[in-house]
Tab-separated table of C-alpha atoms in Angstrom:
chain	number	residue	atom	x	y	z
A	1	UNK	CA	99.456	173.681	72.540
A	2	UNK	CA	96.702	171.700	74.239
A	3	UNK	CA	97.796	168.498	72.518
A	4	UNK	CA	101.436	169.117	73.479
A	5	UNK	CA	100.413	169.701	77.114
A	6	UNK	CA	98.426	166.448	77.173
A	7	UNK	CA	101.369	164.589	75.697
A	8	UNK	CA	103.715	166.073	78.316
A	9	UNK	CA	101.449	164.960	81.214
A	10	UNK	CA	101.095	161.451	79.712
A	11	UNK	CA	104.881	161.048	79.494
A	12	UNK	CA	105.297	162.224	83.107
A	13	UNK	CA	102.664	159.779	84.399
A	14	UNK	CA	104.221	156.946	82.409
A	15	UNK	CA	107.663	157.700	83.871
A	16	UNK	CA	106.316	157.799	87.444
A	17	UNK	CA	104.494	154.481	87.008
A	18	UNK	CA	107.610	152.837	85.649
A	19	UNK	CA	109.658	154.096	88.574
A	20	UNK	CA	107.125	152.697	91.068
A	21	UNK	CA	107.120	149.273	89.458
A	22	UNK	CA	110.912	149.101	89.271
A	23	UNK	CA	111.348	150.344	92.835
A	24	UNK	CA	109.022	147.652	94.216
A	25	UNK	CA	111.497	144.776	93.773
A	26	UNK	CA	113.700	145.471	96.828
A	27	UNK	CA	110.629	145.549	99.123
A	28	UNK	CA	109.546	142.121	97.924
A	29	UNK	CA	113.037	140.804	98.657
A	30	UNK	CA	112.867	142.265	102.196
A	31	UNK	CA	116.206	144.008	101.748
A	32	UNK	CA	117.331	146.147	104.661
A	33	UNK	CA	119.747	149.092	104.495
A	34	UNK	CA	121.908	147.525	107.232
A	35	UNK	CA	122.064	144.111	105.645
A	36	UNK	CA	125.446	142.622	104.841
A	37	UNK	CA	126.722	142.844	101.305
A	38	UNK	CA	126.018	145.411	98.576
A	39	UNK	CA	122.560	146.914	98.363
A	40	UNK	CA	120.230	145.624	95.695
A	41	UNK	CA	120.257	147.781	92.557
A	42	UNK	CA	117.177	148.406	90.464
A	43	UNK	CA	119.263	149.063	87.362
A	44	UNK	CA	120.838	146.177	85.501
A	45	UNK	CA	124.167	146.687	83.672
A	46	UNK	CA	123.985	146.908	79.881
A	47	UNK	CA	125.637	143.757	78.534
A	48	UNK	CA	124.737	144.346	74.856
A	49	UNK	CA	127.974	144.571	72.798
A	50	UNK	CA	128.465	147.868	71.005
A	51	UNK	CA	128.785	148.061	67.218
A	52	UNK	CA	132.190	146.974	66.049
A	53	UNK	CA	133.108	145.294	69.320
A	54	UNK	CA	134.583	141.847	69.067
A	55	UNK	CA	132.466	139.088	70.576
A	56	UNK	CA	134.522	136.370	72.345
A	57	UNK	CA	134.087	132.847	71.045
A	58	UNK	CA	132.040	130.421	73.137
A	59	UNK	CA	133.952	128.558	75.817
A	60	UNK	CA	135.375	125.244	74.712
A	61	UNK	CA	134.366	121.997	76.345
A	62	UNK	CA	136.359	121.113	79.490
A	63	UNK	CA	139.231	118.676	78.988
A	64	UNK	CA	138.223	115.056	79.097
A	65	UNK	CA	141.121	114.123	81.405
A	66	UNK	CA	139.656	116.008	84.407
A	67	UNK	CA	139.803	113.636	87.391
A	68	UNK	CA	136.388	112.495	88.671
A	69	UNK	CA	135.017	114.186	91.769
A	70	UNK	CA	135.173	112.101	94.943
A	71	UNK	CA	131.971	110.570	96.302
A	72	UNK	CA	130.757	112.938	99.007
A	73	UNK	CA	128.102	110.582	100.427
A	74	UNK	CA	128.480	110.207	104.221
A	75	UNK	CA	129.650	106.853	105.481
A	76	UNK	CA	126.964	104.547	106.857
A	77	UNK	CA	126.247	104.833	110.586
A	78	UNK	CA	127.125	101.789	112.644
A	79	UNK	CA	124.490	101.710	115.383
A	80	UNK	CA	125.417	99.339	118.226
A	81	UNK	CA	122.882	96.857	119.511
A	82	UNK	CA	121.194	97.448	122.841
A	83	UNK	CA	122.721	95.354	125.623
A	84	UNK	CA	120.922	92.080	126.341
A	85	UNK	CA	121.600	90.039	129.466
A	86	UNK	CA	120.009	86.951	130.968
A	87	UNK	CA	117.210	87.224	133.518
A	88	UNK	CA	119.597	86.084	136.252
A	89	UNK	CA	122.165	88.763	135.425
A	90	UNK	CA	119.388	91.344	135.153
A	91	UNK	CA	118.109	90.490	138.644
A	92	UNK	CA	121.614	90.746	140.086
A	93	UNK	CA	122.114	94.147	138.452
A	94	UNK	CA	118.703	95.331	139.675
A	95	UNK	CA	119.589	94.311	143.234
A	96	UNK	CA	122.898	96.169	142.983
A	97	UNK	CA	121.175	99.339	141.780
A	98	UNK	CA	118.542	99.098	144.529
A	99	UNK	CA	121.271	98.979	147.191
A	100	UNK	CA	123.006	101.964	145.608
A	101	UNK	CA	119.749	103.923	145.523
A	102	UNK	CA	119.117	103.167	149.202
A	103	UNK	CA	122.438	104.716	150.121
A	104	UNK	CA	122.575	107.588	147.624
A	105	UNK	CA	119.032	108.743	146.858
A	106	UNK	CA	117.287	110.912	149.398
A	107	UNK	CA	113.827	109.634	150.296
A	108	UNK	CA	114.294	106.287	148.552
A	109	UNK	CA	112.042	103.564	149.911
A	110	UNK	CA	110.761	100.140	149.024
A	111	UNK	CA	107.054	99.479	149.301
A	112	UNK	CA	104.733	96.982	150.899
A	113	UNK	CA	103.668	93.963	148.813
A	114	UNK	CA	100.311	95.622	148.124
A	115	UNK	CA	101.904	98.802	146.807
A	116	UNK	CA	104.490	96.904	144.729
A	117	UNK	CA	101.724	94.815	143.193
A	118	UNK	CA	99.805	97.958	142.204
A	119	UNK	CA	102.857	99.448	140.503
A	120	UNK	CA	103.665	96.214	138.661
A	121	UNK	CA	100.134	95.324	137.569
A	122	UNK	CA	99.142	98.771	136.315
A	123	UNK	CA	102.477	99.337	134.575
A	124	UNK	CA	102.391	96.002	132.776
A	125	UNK	CA	98.781	96.571	131.684
A	126	UNK	CA	99.684	100.034	130.335
A	127	UNK	CA	102.632	98.694	128.332
A	128	UNK	CA	100.440	95.935	126.882
A	129	UNK	CA	97.677	98.381	125.903
A	130	UNK	CA	100.242	100.699	124.286
A	131	UNK	CA	101.511	97.762	122.192
A	132	UNK	CA	105.097	98.429	123.265
A	133	UNK	CA	106.285	94.944	124.235
A	134	UNK	CA	109.430	94.529	126.323
A	135	UNK	CA	111.914	92.514	124.245
A	136	UNK	CA	114.909	92.583	126.614
A	137	UNK	CA	115.416	92.795	130.389
A	138	UNK	CA	115.258	96.499	131.196
A	139	UNK	CA	114.261	99.087	133.769
A	140	UNK	CA	110.957	100.928	133.466
A	141	UNK	CA	110.237	104.112	135.387
A	142	UNK	CA	106.679	103.945	136.779
A	143	UNK	CA	105.011	107.074	138.201
A	144	UNK	CA	101.721	106.958	140.115
A	145	UNK	CA	99.978	110.309	139.685
A	146	UNK	CA	97.259	109.450	142.250
A	147	UNK	CA	97.149	112.622	144.327
A	148	UNK	CA	97.386	110.543	147.523
A	149	UNK	CA	100.310	108.467	146.265
A	150	UNK	CA	102.677	110.677	144.194
A	151	UNK	CA	105.562	108.207	144.123
A	152	UNK	CA	107.710	106.563	141.478
A	153	UNK	CA	108.914	102.991	141.373
A	154	UNK	CA	111.696	101.552	139.247
A	155	UNK	CA	110.583	98.214	137.848
A	156	UNK	CA	112.672	95.447	136.295
A	157	UNK	CA	110.670	94.388	133.236
A	158	UNK	CA	111.418	90.900	131.923
A	159	UNK	CA	110.088	89.611	128.584
A	160	UNK	CA	109.098	86.133	129.786
A	161	UNK	CA	109.097	86.337	133.573
A	162	UNK	CA	107.299	88.276	136.325
A	163	UNK	CA	108.319	91.904	136.716
A	164	UNK	CA	110.030	93.027	139.914
A	165	UNK	CA	109.916	96.250	141.945
A	166	UNK	CA	113.125	97.967	143.066
A	167	UNK	CA	111.601	100.897	144.977
A	168	UNK	CA	111.483	104.632	144.460
A	169	UNK	CA	110.952	108.146	145.774
A	170	UNK	CA	108.251	110.798	146.135
A	171	UNK	CA	107.432	112.878	143.037
A	172	UNK	CA	105.185	115.784	142.145
A	173	UNK	CA	102.926	115.664	139.113
A	174	UNK	CA	100.429	118.169	137.714
A	175	UNK	CA	97.980	119.851	140.036
A	176	UNK	CA	94.498	121.345	139.721
A	177	UNK	CA	92.989	124.687	140.595
A	178	UNK	CA	95.843	126.867	139.318
A	179	UNK	CA	95.677	128.588	135.955
A	180	UNK	CA	97.855	127.039	133.258
A	181	UNK	CA	98.562	123.979	135.411
A	182	UNK	CA	97.846	120.709	133.622
A	183	UNK	CA	97.136	117.222	134.937
A	184	UNK	CA	100.016	114.915	134.052
A	185	UNK	CA	98.697	112.470	131.422
A	186	UNK	CA	98.744	108.729	131.964
A	187	UNK	CA	100.263	106.407	129.382
A	188	UNK	CA	103.556	105.014	128.152
A	189	UNK	CA	106.174	107.540	127.030
A	190	UNK	CA	109.470	106.706	125.368
A	191	UNK	CA	112.755	108.505	125.938
A	192	UNK	CA	113.615	108.371	122.263
A	193	UNK	CA	116.658	109.831	120.525
A	194	UNK	CA	114.295	111.786	118.259
A	195	UNK	CA	114.412	114.465	120.962
A	196	UNK	CA	117.446	115.878	122.709
A	197	UNK	CA	117.057	116.703	126.382
A	198	UNK	CA	119.067	119.403	128.107
A	199	UNK	CA	120.473	120.583	131.435
A	200	UNK	CA	119.223	123.242	133.807
A	201	UNK	CA	121.045	126.553	133.836
A	202	UNK	CA	120.140	127.156	137.464
A	203	UNK	CA	118.658	130.581	136.818
A	204	UNK	CA	116.098	131.937	139.287
A	205	UNK	CA	112.741	133.453	138.470
A	206	UNK	CA	111.438	136.649	140.060
A	207	UNK	CA	110.600	134.703	143.213
A	208	UNK	CA	114.115	133.296	143.524
A	209	UNK	CA	113.003	129.797	142.476
A	210	UNK	CA	115.063	127.482	140.254
A	211	UNK	CA	112.138	125.775	138.590
A	212	UNK	CA	113.948	122.786	137.088
A	213	UNK	CA	116.640	122.404	139.700
A	214	UNK	CA	120.203	123.440	140.350
A	215	UNK	CA	122.599	124.182	137.524
A	216	UNK	CA	123.545	121.066	135.596
A	217	UNK	CA	120.483	119.058	136.581
A	218	UNK	CA	119.277	116.782	133.816
A	219	UNK	CA	115.962	117.353	132.034
A	220	UNK	CA	114.423	114.421	130.157
A	221	UNK	CA	112.176	115.527	127.289
A	222	UNK	CA	109.270	113.166	126.617
A	223	UNK	CA	107.801	115.270	123.802
A	224	UNK	CA	104.457	116.986	123.198
A	225	UNK	CA	101.562	115.259	124.931
A	226	UNK	CA	97.843	115.897	125.365
A	227	UNK	CA	96.885	116.750	128.942
A	228	UNK	CA	93.805	117.968	130.796
A	229	UNK	CA	93.686	121.591	131.893
A	230	UNK	CA	93.509	121.340	135.652
A	231	UNK	CA	92.155	124.874	136.131
A	232	UNK	CA	89.003	124.337	134.067
A	233	UNK	CA	85.945	122.548	135.533
A	234	UNK	CA	85.371	120.448	132.414
A	235	UNK	CA	89.061	119.638	132.062
A	236	UNK	CA	89.407	120.573	128.420
A	237	UNK	CA	92.654	119.333	126.919
A	238	UNK	CA	95.718	121.052	125.534
A	239	UNK	CA	99.300	120.321	124.556
A	240	UNK	CA	102.168	120.295	127.042
A	241	UNK	CA	105.839	119.431	126.769
A	242	UNK	CA	106.115	116.522	129.204
A	243	UNK	CA	109.453	116.603	131.018
A	244	UNK	CA	111.110	114.869	133.946
A	245	UNK	CA	113.295	117.168	136.031
A	246	UNK	CA	114.416	118.166	139.500
A	247	UNK	CA	112.987	121.132	141.379
A	248	UNK	CA	114.351	123.917	143.529
A	249	UNK	CA	116.388	122.067	146.177
A	250	UNK	CA	115.926	124.783	148.786
A	251	UNK	CA	112.304	125.857	148.482
A	252	UNK	CA	110.324	123.187	146.634
A	253	UNK	CA	111.890	119.756	147.083
A	254	UNK	CA	110.206	119.318	150.465
A	255	UNK	CA	106.843	119.455	148.642
A	256	UNK	CA	107.552	116.300	146.657
A	257	UNK	CA	104.912	113.697	147.381
A	258	UNK	CA	102.100	116.139	146.580
A	259	UNK	CA	100.711	117.388	143.225
A	260	UNK	CA	102.461	120.690	142.529
A	261	UNK	CA	103.794	120.826	138.968
A	262	UNK	CA	102.440	122.393	135.788
A	263	UNK	CA	102.173	118.921	134.257
A	264	UNK	CA	105.759	117.675	134.329
A	265	UNK	CA	107.200	115.051	136.686
A	266	UNK	CA	109.373	116.504	139.443
A	267	UNK	CA	111.882	114.208	141.134
A	268	UNK	CA	114.430	114.626	143.951
A	269	UNK	CA	117.811	116.061	142.999
A	270	UNK	CA	119.603	112.930	144.185
A	271	UNK	CA	117.351	110.715	142.052
A	272	UNK	CA	118.000	113.044	139.117
A	273	UNK	CA	121.747	112.584	139.601
A	274	UNK	CA	121.437	108.809	140.017
A	275	UNK	CA	119.308	108.393	136.871
A	276	UNK	CA	121.762	110.539	134.934
A	277	UNK	CA	124.887	108.732	136.143
A	278	UNK	CA	123.606	105.175	135.612
A	279	UNK	CA	121.463	105.986	132.567
A	280	UNK	CA	118.386	104.246	133.970
A	281	UNK	CA	116.124	105.326	131.068
A	282	UNK	CA	118.875	106.358	128.637
A	283	UNK	CA	119.247	103.150	126.605
A	284	UNK	CA	118.474	104.870	123.295
A	285	UNK	CA	120.478	107.975	124.243
A	286	UNK	CA	123.530	105.839	124.987
A	287	UNK	CA	123.094	104.181	121.620
A	288	UNK	CA	122.838	107.561	119.870
A	289	UNK	CA	125.911	108.877	121.690
A	290	UNK	CA	128.043	106.399	119.752
A	291	UNK	CA	127.504	108.320	116.506
A	292	UNK	CA	125.962	111.709	117.416
A	293	UNK	CA	128.198	114.197	119.284
A	294	UNK	CA	125.168	116.069	120.641
A	295	UNK	CA	124.152	113.106	122.776
A	296	UNK	CA	127.750	112.432	123.722
A	297	UNK	CA	128.003	116.013	124.985
A	298	UNK	CA	124.777	115.769	126.987
A	299	UNK	CA	125.584	112.551	128.847
A	300	UNK	CA	128.039	112.711	131.784
A	301	UNK	CA	131.623	111.910	130.905
A	302	UNK	CA	132.035	109.795	134.063
A	303	UNK	CA	128.750	107.929	133.631
A	304	UNK	CA	128.404	104.217	134.329
A	305	UNK	CA	125.458	103.095	132.188
A	306	UNK	CA	123.745	99.975	133.450
A	307	UNK	CA	123.231	96.990	131.164
A	308	UNK	CA	119.540	96.950	132.021
A	309	UNK	CA	118.900	100.588	131.085
A	310	UNK	CA	115.490	101.111	129.521
A	311	UNK	CA	113.671	103.826	127.617
A	312	UNK	CA	110.086	103.747	128.941
A	313	UNK	CA	108.280	105.952	131.454
A	314	UNK	CA	104.825	104.748	132.494
A	315	UNK	CA	102.417	107.124	134.242
A	316	UNK	CA	99.595	105.321	136.048
A	317	UNK	CA	96.751	106.335	138.349
A	318	UNK	CA	96.076	103.795	141.072
A	319	UNK	CA	92.763	105.439	141.903
A	320	UNK	CA	91.182	103.939	145.014
A	321	UNK	CA	94.462	103.279	146.833
A	322	UNK	CA	94.869	106.079	149.338
A	323	UNK	CA	98.217	105.507	151.058
A	324	UNK	CA	101.753	105.266	149.711
A	325	UNK	CA	102.430	102.517	152.321
A	326	UNK	CA	106.158	102.849	152.680
A	327	UNK	CA	108.075	99.820	153.867
A	328	UNK	CA	109.130	100.711	157.463
A	329	UNK	CA	112.475	98.932	157.143
A	330	UNK	CA	113.551	100.964	154.120
A	331	UNK	CA	116.863	102.780	154.419
A	332	UNK	CA	116.139	106.525	154.249
A	333	UNK	CA	119.614	107.811	154.984
A	334	UNK	CA	120.442	111.013	153.064
A	335	UNK	CA	123.573	111.467	151.053
A	336	UNK	CA	126.734	111.771	153.184
């Protein structure tokens, strides 16, 4: 009797262990009771033919006259060349855009010769150091993060001739002394089609602020960049997503011209609209829109892209210069 009892317990333990091992498979597969489709079964159907059952012959080879399958390879993408114009045409187009900005961009101003020289010299040096030579006449967006300057300047960059300043507006870059606020990094950043920007939804935070502007405002995504943490005394670095965007038109736009952002570049709403409509830094986006519907959907349907559109944003720090030095004859009329 003792031997029979031991044998009975051994069989019971063996059965329980087998059940645990078999029941473990669905947990590994992360199956959920509410998942679509039939639930996983731990028991496989018995496919062994019974004695006396007829076994079907193996399937014959498919007929040799089956038509060949069509080639499913996608057609090659025809990427258009970037527009190239002469220096003379580029200067005429730059002058046209400057006049349009004077009349349509709030706060637009030209600068004194000293200020223009600072923008041009520092921007050209940065592009040279970044080994990103300008190969065609194009616009370059230059931002001076100097806390006493905080302005942008659109520059006409020419491959074999002096660069020229068109003028610009106040901006806000990263500030210090506030937790999780970074200092906007200097350098040359490309608005490449490897990243897809987006548009603001116009939603308000708990303070009623539309952080990246009114609904539909464009946001340019310049990718992950290393920036100094402005709230730490030793300015340790971290990663930020560098973006160019508008700000709340009612509560925050009046603060442009002073450091105020978390590391991004804030611009006036009217400059945002102008850049978007004329594609000032959208050269590569316009190229991508010819074959990628995502970019086509992002860009305005009524846009008028300029032939001298560029793709570079240069952030400089003019350091010792302490005044923006606005040209007093600049036209500052707001939008009608």
